[in-house]
CSV table of C-alpha atoms in Angstrom, one decimal:
chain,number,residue,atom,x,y,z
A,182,UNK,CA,101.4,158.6,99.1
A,183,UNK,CA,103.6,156.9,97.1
A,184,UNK,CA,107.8,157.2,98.5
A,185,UNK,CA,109.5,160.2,96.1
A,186,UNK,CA,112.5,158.1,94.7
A,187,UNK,CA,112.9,160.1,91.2
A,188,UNK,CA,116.2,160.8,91.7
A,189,UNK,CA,117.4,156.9,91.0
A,190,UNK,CA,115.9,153.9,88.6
A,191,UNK,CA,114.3,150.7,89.1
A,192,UNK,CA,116.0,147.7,87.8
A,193,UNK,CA,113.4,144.9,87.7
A,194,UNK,CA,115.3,141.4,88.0
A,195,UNK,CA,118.4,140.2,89.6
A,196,UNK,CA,119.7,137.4,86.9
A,197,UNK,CA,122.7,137.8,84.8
A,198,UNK,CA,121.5,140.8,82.6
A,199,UNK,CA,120.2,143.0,86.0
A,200,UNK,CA,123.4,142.0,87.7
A,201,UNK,CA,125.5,143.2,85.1
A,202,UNK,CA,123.0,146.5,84.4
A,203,UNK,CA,123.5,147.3,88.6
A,204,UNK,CA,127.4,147.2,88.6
A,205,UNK,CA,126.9,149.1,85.1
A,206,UNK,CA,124.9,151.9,86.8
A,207,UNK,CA,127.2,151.3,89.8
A,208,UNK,CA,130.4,152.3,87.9
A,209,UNK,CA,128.5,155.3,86.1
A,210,UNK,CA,127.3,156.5,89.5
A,211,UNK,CA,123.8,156.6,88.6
A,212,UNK,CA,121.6,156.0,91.7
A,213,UNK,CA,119.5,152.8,91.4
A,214,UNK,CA,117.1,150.5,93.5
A,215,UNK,CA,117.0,146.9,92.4
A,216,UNK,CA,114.1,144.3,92.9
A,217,UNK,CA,113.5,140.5,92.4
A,218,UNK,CA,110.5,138.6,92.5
A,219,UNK,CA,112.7,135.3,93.8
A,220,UNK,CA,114.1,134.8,97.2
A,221,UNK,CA,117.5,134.8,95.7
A,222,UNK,CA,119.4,136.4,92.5
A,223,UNK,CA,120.5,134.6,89.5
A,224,UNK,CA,117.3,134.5,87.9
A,225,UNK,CA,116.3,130.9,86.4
A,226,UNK,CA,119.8,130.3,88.1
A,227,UNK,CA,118.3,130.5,91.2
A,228,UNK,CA,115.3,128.3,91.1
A,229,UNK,CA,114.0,128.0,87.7
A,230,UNK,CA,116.1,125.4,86.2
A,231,UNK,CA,115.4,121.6,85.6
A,232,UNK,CA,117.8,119.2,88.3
A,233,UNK,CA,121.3,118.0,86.4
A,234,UNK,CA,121.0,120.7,83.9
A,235,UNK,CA,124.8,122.5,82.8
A,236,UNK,CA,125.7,125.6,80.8
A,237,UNK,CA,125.3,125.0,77.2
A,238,UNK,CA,127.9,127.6,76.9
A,239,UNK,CA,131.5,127.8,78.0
A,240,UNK,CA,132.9,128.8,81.2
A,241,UNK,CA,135.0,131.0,79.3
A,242,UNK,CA,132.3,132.8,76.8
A,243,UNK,CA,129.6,133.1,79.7
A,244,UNK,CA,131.7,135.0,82.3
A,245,UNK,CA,131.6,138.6,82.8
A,246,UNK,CA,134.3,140.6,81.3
A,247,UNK,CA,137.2,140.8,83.6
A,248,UNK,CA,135.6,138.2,86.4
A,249,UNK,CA,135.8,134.9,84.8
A,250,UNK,CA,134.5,131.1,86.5
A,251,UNK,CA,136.5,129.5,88.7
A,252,UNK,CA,139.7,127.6,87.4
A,253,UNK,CA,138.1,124.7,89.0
A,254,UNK,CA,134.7,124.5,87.5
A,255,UNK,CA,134.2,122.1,84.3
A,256,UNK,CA,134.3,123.7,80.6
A,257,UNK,CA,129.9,123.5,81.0
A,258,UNK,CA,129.5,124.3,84.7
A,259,UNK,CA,125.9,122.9,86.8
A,260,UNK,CA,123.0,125.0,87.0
A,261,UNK,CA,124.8,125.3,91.2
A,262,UNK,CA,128.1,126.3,89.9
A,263,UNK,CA,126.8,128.8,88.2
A,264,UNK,CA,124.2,130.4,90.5
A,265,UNK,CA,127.4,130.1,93.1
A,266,UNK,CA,129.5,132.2,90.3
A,267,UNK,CA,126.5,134.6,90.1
A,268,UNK,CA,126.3,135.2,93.9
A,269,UNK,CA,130.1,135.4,94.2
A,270,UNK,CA,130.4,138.2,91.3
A,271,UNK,CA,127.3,140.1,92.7
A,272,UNK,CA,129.6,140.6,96.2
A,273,UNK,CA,132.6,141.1,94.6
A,274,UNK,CA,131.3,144.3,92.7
A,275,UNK,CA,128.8,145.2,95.9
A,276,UNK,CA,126.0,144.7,94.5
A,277,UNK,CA,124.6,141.9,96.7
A,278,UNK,CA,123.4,144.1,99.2
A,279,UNK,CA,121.1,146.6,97.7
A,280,UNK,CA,118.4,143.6,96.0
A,281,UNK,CA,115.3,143.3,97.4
A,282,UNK,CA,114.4,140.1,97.0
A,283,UNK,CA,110.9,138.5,97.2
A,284,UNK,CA,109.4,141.8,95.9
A,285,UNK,CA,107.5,141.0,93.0
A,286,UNK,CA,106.5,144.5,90.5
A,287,UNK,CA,102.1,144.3,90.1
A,288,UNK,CA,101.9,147.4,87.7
A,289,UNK,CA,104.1,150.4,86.3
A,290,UNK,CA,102.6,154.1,84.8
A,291,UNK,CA,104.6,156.4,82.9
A,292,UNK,CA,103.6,159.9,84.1
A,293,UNK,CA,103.2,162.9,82.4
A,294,UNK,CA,106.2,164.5,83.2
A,295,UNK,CA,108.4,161.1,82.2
A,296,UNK,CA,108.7,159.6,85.6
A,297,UNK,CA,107.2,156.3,86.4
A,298,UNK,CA,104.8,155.2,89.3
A,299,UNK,CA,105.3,151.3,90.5
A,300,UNK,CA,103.0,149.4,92.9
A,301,UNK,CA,104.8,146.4,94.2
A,302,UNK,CA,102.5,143.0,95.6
A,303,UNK,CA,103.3,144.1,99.2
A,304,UNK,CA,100.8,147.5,98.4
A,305,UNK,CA,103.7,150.0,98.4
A,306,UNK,CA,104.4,152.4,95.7
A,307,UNK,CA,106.8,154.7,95.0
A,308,UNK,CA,107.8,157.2,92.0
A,309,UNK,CA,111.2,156.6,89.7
A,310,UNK,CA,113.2,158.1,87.6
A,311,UNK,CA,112.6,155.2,85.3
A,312,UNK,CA,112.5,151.4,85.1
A,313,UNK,CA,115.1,148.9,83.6
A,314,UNK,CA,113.0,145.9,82.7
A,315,UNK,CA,115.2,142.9,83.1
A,316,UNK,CA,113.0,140.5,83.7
A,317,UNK,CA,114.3,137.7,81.5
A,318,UNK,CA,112.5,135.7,78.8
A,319,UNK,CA,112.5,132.0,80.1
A,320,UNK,CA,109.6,132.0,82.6
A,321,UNK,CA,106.4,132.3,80.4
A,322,UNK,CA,105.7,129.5,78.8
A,323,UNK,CA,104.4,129.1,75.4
A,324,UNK,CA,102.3,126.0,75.0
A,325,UNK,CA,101.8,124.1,71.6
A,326,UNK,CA,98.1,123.7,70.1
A,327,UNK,CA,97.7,120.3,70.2
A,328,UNK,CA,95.4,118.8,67.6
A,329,UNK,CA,93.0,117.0,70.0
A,330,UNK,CA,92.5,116.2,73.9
A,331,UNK,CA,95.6,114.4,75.5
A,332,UNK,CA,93.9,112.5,78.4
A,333,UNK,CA,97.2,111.9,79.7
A,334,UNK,CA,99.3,114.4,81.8
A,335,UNK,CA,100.7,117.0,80.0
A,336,UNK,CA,103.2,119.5,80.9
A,337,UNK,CA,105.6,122.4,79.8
A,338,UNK,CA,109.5,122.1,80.1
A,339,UNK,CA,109.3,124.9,82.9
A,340,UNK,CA,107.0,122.5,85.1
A,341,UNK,CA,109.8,119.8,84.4
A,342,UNK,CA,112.2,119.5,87.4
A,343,UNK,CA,113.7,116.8,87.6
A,344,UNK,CA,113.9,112.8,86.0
A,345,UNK,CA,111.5,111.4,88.8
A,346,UNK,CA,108.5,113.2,87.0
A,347,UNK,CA,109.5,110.6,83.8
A,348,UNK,CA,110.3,107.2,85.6
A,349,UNK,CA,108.1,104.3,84.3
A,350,UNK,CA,106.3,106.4,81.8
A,351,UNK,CA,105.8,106.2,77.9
A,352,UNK,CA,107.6,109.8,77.3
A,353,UNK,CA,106.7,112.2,74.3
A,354,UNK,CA,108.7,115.0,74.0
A,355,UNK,CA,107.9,118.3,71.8
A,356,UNK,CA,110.3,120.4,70.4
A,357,UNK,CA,113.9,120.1,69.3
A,358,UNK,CA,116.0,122.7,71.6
A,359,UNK,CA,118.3,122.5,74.4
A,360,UNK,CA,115.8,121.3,77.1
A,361,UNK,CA,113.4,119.0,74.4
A,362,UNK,CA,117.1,116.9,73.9
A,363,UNK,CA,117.7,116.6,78.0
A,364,UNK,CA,114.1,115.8,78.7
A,365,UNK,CA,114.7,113.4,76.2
A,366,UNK,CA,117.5,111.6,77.5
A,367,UNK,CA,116.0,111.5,80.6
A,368,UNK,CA,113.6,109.9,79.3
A,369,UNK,CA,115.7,107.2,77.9
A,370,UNK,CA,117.3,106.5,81.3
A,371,UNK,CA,114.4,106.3,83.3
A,372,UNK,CA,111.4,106.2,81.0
A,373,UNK,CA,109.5,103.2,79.7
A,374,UNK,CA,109.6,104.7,76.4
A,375,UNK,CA,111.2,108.1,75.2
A,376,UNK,CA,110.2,110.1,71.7
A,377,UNK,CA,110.8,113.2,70.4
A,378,UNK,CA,108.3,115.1,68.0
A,379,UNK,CA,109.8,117.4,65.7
A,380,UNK,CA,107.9,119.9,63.3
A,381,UNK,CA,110.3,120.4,60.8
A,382,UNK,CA,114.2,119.6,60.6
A,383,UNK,CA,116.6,121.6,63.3
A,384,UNK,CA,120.3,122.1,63.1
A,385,UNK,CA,121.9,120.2,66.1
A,386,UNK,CA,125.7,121.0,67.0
A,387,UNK,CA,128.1,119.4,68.8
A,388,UNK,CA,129.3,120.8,72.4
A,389,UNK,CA,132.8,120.2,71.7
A,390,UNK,CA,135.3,120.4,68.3
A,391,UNK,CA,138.9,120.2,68.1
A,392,UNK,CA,139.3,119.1,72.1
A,393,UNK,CA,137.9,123.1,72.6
A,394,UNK,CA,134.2,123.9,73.5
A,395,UNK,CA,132.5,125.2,70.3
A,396,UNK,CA,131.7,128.7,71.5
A,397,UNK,CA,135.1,129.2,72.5
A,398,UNK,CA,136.3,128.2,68.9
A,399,UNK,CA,137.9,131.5,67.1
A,400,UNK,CA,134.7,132.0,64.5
A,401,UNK,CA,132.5,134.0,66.3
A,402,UNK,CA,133.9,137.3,65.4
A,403,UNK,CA,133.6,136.5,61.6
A,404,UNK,CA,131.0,137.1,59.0
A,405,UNK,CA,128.2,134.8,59.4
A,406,UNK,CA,128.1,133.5,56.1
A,407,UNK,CA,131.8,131.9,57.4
A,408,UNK,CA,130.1,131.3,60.6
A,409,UNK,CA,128.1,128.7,58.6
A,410,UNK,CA,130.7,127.2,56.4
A,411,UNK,CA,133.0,126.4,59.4
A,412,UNK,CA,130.0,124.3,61.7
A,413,UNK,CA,128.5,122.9,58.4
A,414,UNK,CA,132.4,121.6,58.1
A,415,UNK,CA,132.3,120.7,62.0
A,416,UNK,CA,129.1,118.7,61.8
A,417,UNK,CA,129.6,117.0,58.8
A,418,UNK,CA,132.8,115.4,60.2
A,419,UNK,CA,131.4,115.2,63.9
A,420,UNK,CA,127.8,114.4,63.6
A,421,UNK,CA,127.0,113.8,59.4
A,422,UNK,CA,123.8,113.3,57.6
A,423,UNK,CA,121.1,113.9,60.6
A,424,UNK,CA,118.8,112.1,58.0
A,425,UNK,CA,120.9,108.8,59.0
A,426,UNK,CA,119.3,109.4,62.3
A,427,UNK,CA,115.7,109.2,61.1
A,428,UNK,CA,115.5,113.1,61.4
A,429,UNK,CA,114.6,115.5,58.8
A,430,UNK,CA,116.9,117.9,57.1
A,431,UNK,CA,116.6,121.2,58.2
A,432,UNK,CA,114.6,123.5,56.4
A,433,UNK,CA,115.9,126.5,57.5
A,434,UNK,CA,119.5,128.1,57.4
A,435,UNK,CA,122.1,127.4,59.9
A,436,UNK,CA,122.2,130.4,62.6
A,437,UNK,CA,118.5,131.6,60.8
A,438,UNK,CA,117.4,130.0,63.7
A,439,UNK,CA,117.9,128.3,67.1
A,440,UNK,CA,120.5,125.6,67.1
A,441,UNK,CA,120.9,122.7,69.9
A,442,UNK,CA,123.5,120.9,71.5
A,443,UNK,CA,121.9,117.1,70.8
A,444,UNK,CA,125.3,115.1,70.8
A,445,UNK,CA,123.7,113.1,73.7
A,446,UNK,CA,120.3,112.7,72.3
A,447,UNK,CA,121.7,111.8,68.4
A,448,UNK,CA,123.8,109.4,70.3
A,449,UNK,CA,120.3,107.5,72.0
A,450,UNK,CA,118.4,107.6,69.0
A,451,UNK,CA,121.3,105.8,67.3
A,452,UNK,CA,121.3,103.2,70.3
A,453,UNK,CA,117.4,102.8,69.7
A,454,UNK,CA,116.9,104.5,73.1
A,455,UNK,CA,115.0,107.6,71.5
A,456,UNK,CA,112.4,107.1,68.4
A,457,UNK,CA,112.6,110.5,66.7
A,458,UNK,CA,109.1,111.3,65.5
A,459,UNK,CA,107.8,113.8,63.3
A,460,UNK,CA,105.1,116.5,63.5
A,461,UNK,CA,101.8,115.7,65.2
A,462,UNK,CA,98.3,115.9,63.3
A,463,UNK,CA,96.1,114.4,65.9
A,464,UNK,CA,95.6,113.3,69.4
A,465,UNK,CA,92.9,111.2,71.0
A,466,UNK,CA,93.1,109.9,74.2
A,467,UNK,CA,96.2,108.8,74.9
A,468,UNK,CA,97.3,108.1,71.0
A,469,UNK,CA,99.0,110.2,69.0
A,470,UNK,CA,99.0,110.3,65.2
A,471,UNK,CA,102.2,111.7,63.4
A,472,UNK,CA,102.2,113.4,59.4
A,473,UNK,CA,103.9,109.8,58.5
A,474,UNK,CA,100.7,108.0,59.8
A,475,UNK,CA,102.6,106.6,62.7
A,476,UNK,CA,100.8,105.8,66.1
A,477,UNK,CA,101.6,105.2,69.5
A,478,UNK,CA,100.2,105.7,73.1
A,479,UNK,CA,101.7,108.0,76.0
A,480,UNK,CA,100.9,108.4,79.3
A,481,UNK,CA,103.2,112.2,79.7
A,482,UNK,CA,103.8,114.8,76.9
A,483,UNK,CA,106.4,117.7,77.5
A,484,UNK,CA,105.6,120.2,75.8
A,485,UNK,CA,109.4,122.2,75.4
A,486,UNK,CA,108.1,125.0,72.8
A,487,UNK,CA,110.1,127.9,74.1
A,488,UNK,CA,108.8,131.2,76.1
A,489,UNK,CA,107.0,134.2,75.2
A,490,UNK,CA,108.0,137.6,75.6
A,491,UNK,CA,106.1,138.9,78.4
A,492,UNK,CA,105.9,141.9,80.7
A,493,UNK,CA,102.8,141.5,82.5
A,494,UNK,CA,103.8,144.5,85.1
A,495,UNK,CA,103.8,146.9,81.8
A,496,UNK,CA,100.6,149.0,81.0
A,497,UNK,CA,99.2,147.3,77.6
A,498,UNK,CA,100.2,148.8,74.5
A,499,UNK,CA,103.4,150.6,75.9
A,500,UNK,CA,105.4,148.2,73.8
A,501,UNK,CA,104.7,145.6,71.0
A,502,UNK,CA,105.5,142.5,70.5
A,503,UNK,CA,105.7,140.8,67.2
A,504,UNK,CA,106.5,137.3,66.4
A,505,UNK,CA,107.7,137.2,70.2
A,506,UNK,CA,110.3,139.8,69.1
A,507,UNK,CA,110.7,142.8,70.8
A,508,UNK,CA,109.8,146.0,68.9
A,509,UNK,CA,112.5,148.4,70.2
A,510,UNK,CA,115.7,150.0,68.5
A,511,UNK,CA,118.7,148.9,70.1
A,512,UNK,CA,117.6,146.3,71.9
A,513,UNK,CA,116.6,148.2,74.7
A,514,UNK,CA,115.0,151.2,73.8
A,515,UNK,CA,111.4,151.7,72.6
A,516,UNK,CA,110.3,155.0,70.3
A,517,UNK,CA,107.7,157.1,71.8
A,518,UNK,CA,108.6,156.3,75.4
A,519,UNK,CA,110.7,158.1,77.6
A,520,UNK,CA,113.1,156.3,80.6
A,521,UNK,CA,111.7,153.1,79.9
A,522,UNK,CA,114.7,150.3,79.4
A,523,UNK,CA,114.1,147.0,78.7
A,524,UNK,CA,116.9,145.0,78.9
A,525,UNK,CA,118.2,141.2,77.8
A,526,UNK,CA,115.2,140.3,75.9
A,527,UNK,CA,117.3,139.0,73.0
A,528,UNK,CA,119.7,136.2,72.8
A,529,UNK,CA,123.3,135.8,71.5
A,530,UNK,CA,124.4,132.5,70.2
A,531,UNK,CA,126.6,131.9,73.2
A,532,UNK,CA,127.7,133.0,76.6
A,533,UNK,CA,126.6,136.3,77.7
A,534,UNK,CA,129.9,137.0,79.0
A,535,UNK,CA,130.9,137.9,75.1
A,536,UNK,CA,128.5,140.6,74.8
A,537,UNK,CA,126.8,142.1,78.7
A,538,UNK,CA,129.5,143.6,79.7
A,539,UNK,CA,130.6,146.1,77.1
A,540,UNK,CA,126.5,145.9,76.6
A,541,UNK,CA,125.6,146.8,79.7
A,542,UNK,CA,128.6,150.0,80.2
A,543,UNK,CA,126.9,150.9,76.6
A,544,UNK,CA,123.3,151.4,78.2
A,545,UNK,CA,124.2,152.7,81.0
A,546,UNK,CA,126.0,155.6,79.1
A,547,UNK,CA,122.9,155.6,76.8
A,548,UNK,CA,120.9,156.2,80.0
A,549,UNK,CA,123.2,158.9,81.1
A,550,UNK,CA,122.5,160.7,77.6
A,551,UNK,CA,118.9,160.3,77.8
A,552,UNK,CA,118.8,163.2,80.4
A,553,UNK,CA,120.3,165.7,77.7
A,554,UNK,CA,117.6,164.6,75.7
A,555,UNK,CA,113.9,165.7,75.0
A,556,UNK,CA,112.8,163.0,73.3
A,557,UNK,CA,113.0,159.4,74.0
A,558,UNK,CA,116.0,157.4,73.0
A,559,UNK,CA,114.0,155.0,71.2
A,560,UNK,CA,112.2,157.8,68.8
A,561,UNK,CA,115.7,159.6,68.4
A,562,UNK,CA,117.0,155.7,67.5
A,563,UNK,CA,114.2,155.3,64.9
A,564,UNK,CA,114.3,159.3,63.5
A,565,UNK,CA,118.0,158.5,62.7
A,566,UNK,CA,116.7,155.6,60.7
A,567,UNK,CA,117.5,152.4,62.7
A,568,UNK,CA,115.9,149.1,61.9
A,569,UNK,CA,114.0,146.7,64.7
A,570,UNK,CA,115.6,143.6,64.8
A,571,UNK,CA,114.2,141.2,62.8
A,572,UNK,CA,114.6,137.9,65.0
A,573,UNK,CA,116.2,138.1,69.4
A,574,UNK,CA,119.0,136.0,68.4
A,575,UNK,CA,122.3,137.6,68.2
A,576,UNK,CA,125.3,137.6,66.3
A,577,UNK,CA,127.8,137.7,69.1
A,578,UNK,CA,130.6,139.3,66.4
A,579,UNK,CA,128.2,141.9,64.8
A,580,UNK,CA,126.6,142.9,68.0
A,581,UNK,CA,130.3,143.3,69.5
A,582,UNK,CA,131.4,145.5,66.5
A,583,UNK,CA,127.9,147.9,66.7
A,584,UNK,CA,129.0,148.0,70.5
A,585,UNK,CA,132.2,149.8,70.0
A,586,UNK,CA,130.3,151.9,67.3
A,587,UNK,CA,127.8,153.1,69.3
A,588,UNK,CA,130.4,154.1,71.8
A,589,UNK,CA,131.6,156.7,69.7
A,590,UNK,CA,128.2,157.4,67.9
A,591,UNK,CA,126.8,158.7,71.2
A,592,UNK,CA,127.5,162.0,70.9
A,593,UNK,CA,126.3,161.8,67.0
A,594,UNK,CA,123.1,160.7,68.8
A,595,UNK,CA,122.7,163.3,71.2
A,596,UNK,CA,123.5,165.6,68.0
A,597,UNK,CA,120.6,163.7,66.1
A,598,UNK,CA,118.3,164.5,69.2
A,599,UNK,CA,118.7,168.2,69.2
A,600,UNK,CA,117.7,168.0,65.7
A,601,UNK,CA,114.5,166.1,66.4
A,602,UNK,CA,113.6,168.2,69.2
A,603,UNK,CA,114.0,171.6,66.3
A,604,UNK,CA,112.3,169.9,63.6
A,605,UNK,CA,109.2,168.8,66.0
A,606,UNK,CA,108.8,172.3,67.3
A,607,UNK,CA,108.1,173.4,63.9
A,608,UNK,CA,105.5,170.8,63.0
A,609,UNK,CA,102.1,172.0,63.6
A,610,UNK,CA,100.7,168.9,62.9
A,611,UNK,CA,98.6,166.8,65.4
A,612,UNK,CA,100.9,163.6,64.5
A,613,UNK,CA,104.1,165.7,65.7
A,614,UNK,CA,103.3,164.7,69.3
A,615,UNK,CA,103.0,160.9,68.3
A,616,UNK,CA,106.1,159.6,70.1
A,617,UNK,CA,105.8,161.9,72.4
A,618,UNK,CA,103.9,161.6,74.8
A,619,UNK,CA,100.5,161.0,72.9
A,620,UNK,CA,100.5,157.2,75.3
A,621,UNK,CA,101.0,159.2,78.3
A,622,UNK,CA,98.3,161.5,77.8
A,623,UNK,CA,95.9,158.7,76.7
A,624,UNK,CA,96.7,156.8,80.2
A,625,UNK,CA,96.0,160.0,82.2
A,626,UNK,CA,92.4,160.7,80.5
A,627,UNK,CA,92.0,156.5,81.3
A,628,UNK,CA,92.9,157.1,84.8
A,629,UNK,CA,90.8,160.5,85.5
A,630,UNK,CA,87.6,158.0,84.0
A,631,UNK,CA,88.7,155.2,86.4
């Protein structure tokens, strides 16, 4: 029989976002067991991380409201400084103590009267409340579809751990983020060779501007159309012309899409230490052919094309995902399913320390409201006439400013959720039940069959 624990949630993951979603439940006095799948919180923090690798972000915008980094860490901390700041907040706010580590989450069922059944790898199970997914977004990777067979080794920027893995070898890099520019200059320092294969063109920013780090610059809270005058400004007199690099121009907006810190790796291609190379249209053997007609042979390719979206433990269909963005309203909350949270699957550009705090008191709140509620938060969300994000990267300024909105619009929302319960009591339509429980019902008639 599986343990009765539907008086208190699941959080799944301990990294930032579940740390700062237990002390949220933790201050709102909402009972709560938390599990991670590591041997030790933090998330990537802990474990998953590349050797050498630091904060793109500030101290300063990645700290927790009201517990900030050490006065002694550097303005971009190490991947150890900042698990250590992790562990140290988790303590402070008593939080530590109630993760179960090394528990990994097989499979989750939403039952018929809202709570959820979970079956952990260890063969126990046990009935919630409800589940807050917050099981990050940089562990699955997503692999490029290579024109042809590499017969040389290839691997994804997760598998890469540290420069050892590069030493002596004709390096070809994919991608042009964060982790495509280290790998890169890696490369350079301890490669035979070192490229980087780039698509299209990508905006690159500097870490620094004015003797400050850029994310702790005072633009963040304007309009982004501002925004993008002010680092067009800032890379024009820092970085200039990326074409003078032998790069492309960008071909999207600035902010549209990912940007990159590649001060280090603009600084090797200028040296010669880093041929940038442009998209690939064929591969045999070991030789790569790019759209300029250019050639050359590898012996490693690292393939550092992002992450999908991915929540294998979920019962198919339960949510979609749609150009690896998260179909919920909110950012957390999916229509037609009730108690379900799922939590840090979008991305602001910069710290989280800007936004998961005030985020994370927000859901929790939101969570307390959901038990006034008949309906899910999601469908009362998408019945008031909210939008889906169109893209997981966040405007840290706008996302701040619907924060303290939503605040107050709660009990507008709770308002807006009596009225949806009225008006679907007086549909006599088949389609009234279709966020209501219509996936439910369809996953008990599969389970009777099974």
């Amino acid at each position: 029989m599986p343990n009765d624990k539907r008086d208190r949630l699941l959080i799944i993951g301990a990294g930032p976002v579940g740390l700062a979603m237990a002390n949220a439940l933790r201050l709102h006095q909402i009972p709560y067991d938390q599990v991670d799948a590591k041997d030790g919180l933090g998330g990537n923090w802990h474990n998953g991380v590349y050797h050498g690798v630091h904060l793109n972000s500030s101290k300063r915008s990645t700290a927790f409201g009201g517990y900030p980094m050490p006065e002694d860490y550097p303005v971009f901390p190490s991947s150890e400084q900042t698990r250590a700041y992790l562990e140290d907040y988790a303590r402070a706010q008593g939080i530590a103590e109630d993760i179960q580590f090394s528990t990994c989450v097989e499979r989750t069922d939403p039952l018929l009267d809202d709570f959820w059944k979970v079956e952990f790898s260890n063969g126990e199970q046990a009935v919630y409340k409800g589940i807050v997914v917050c099981n990050g977004h940089h562990w699955h990777p997503l692999m490029p579809e290579l024109p042809g067979t590499f017969s040389g080794e290839l691997i994804h920027s997760k598998d890469y751990t540290e420069a050892s893995q590069l030493a002596g070898k004709r390096v070809l890099v994919i991608g042009g983020g964060n982790s495509a520019c280290d790998i890169a200059c890696d490369a350079a320092r301890v490669g035979k060779s070192a490229d980087i294969s780039m698509r299209h063109g990508y905006w690159f920013l500097p870490r620094m501007a004015f003797g400050r780090p850029l994310h702790d610059l005072p633009i963040w809270y304007l309009p982004v159309t501002l925004q993008r005058w002010i680092l067009r400004i800032i890379i024009w007199v820092t970085i200039g012309d990326y074409r003078r690099y032998g790069l492309e121009k960008p071909d999207h907006r600035l902010l549209d899409r990912h940007t990159a810190f590649g001060g280090e790796m603009l600084d090797n291609i200028s040296k010669g230490k880093i041929r940038p190379r442009r998209g690939i249209v064929e591969i045999a053997d070991r030789q790569v052919t790019f759209v300029d007609g250019t050639r050359c042979d590898y012996d490693l390719i690292v393939a550092a094309t992002g992450f999908k979206i991915s929540f294998p433990f979920l019962p198919e269909g339960i949510v979609q995902v749609k150009h690896n963005v998260l179909q919920v309203y909110g950012y957390a909350f999916p229509a037609g399913v009730k108690n379900l949270y799922l939590v840090g699957s979008s991305q602001p550009r910069a710290g989280f320390g800007y936004l998961m705090t005030p985020l994370a008191d927000l859901y929790a709140r939101m969570i307390k409201l959901q038990d006034k509620l008949e309906h899910p938060i999601g469908s009362v969300l998408e019945f008031m006439g909210e939008k889906i994000p169109s893209t997981h990267l966040v405007d840290p300024g706008g996302a701040y400013r619907e924060i303290l909105i939503s605040h107050v619009m709660l009990p507008y929302i709770r308002w807006q959720g009596q009225r949806l319960g009225k008006r679907r009591k007086h549909m006599t339509s088949p389609l009234a039940n279709k966020t209501t429980g219509m996936f439910k019902e369809n996953q008990s008639m599969q389970h009777a069959a099974e």
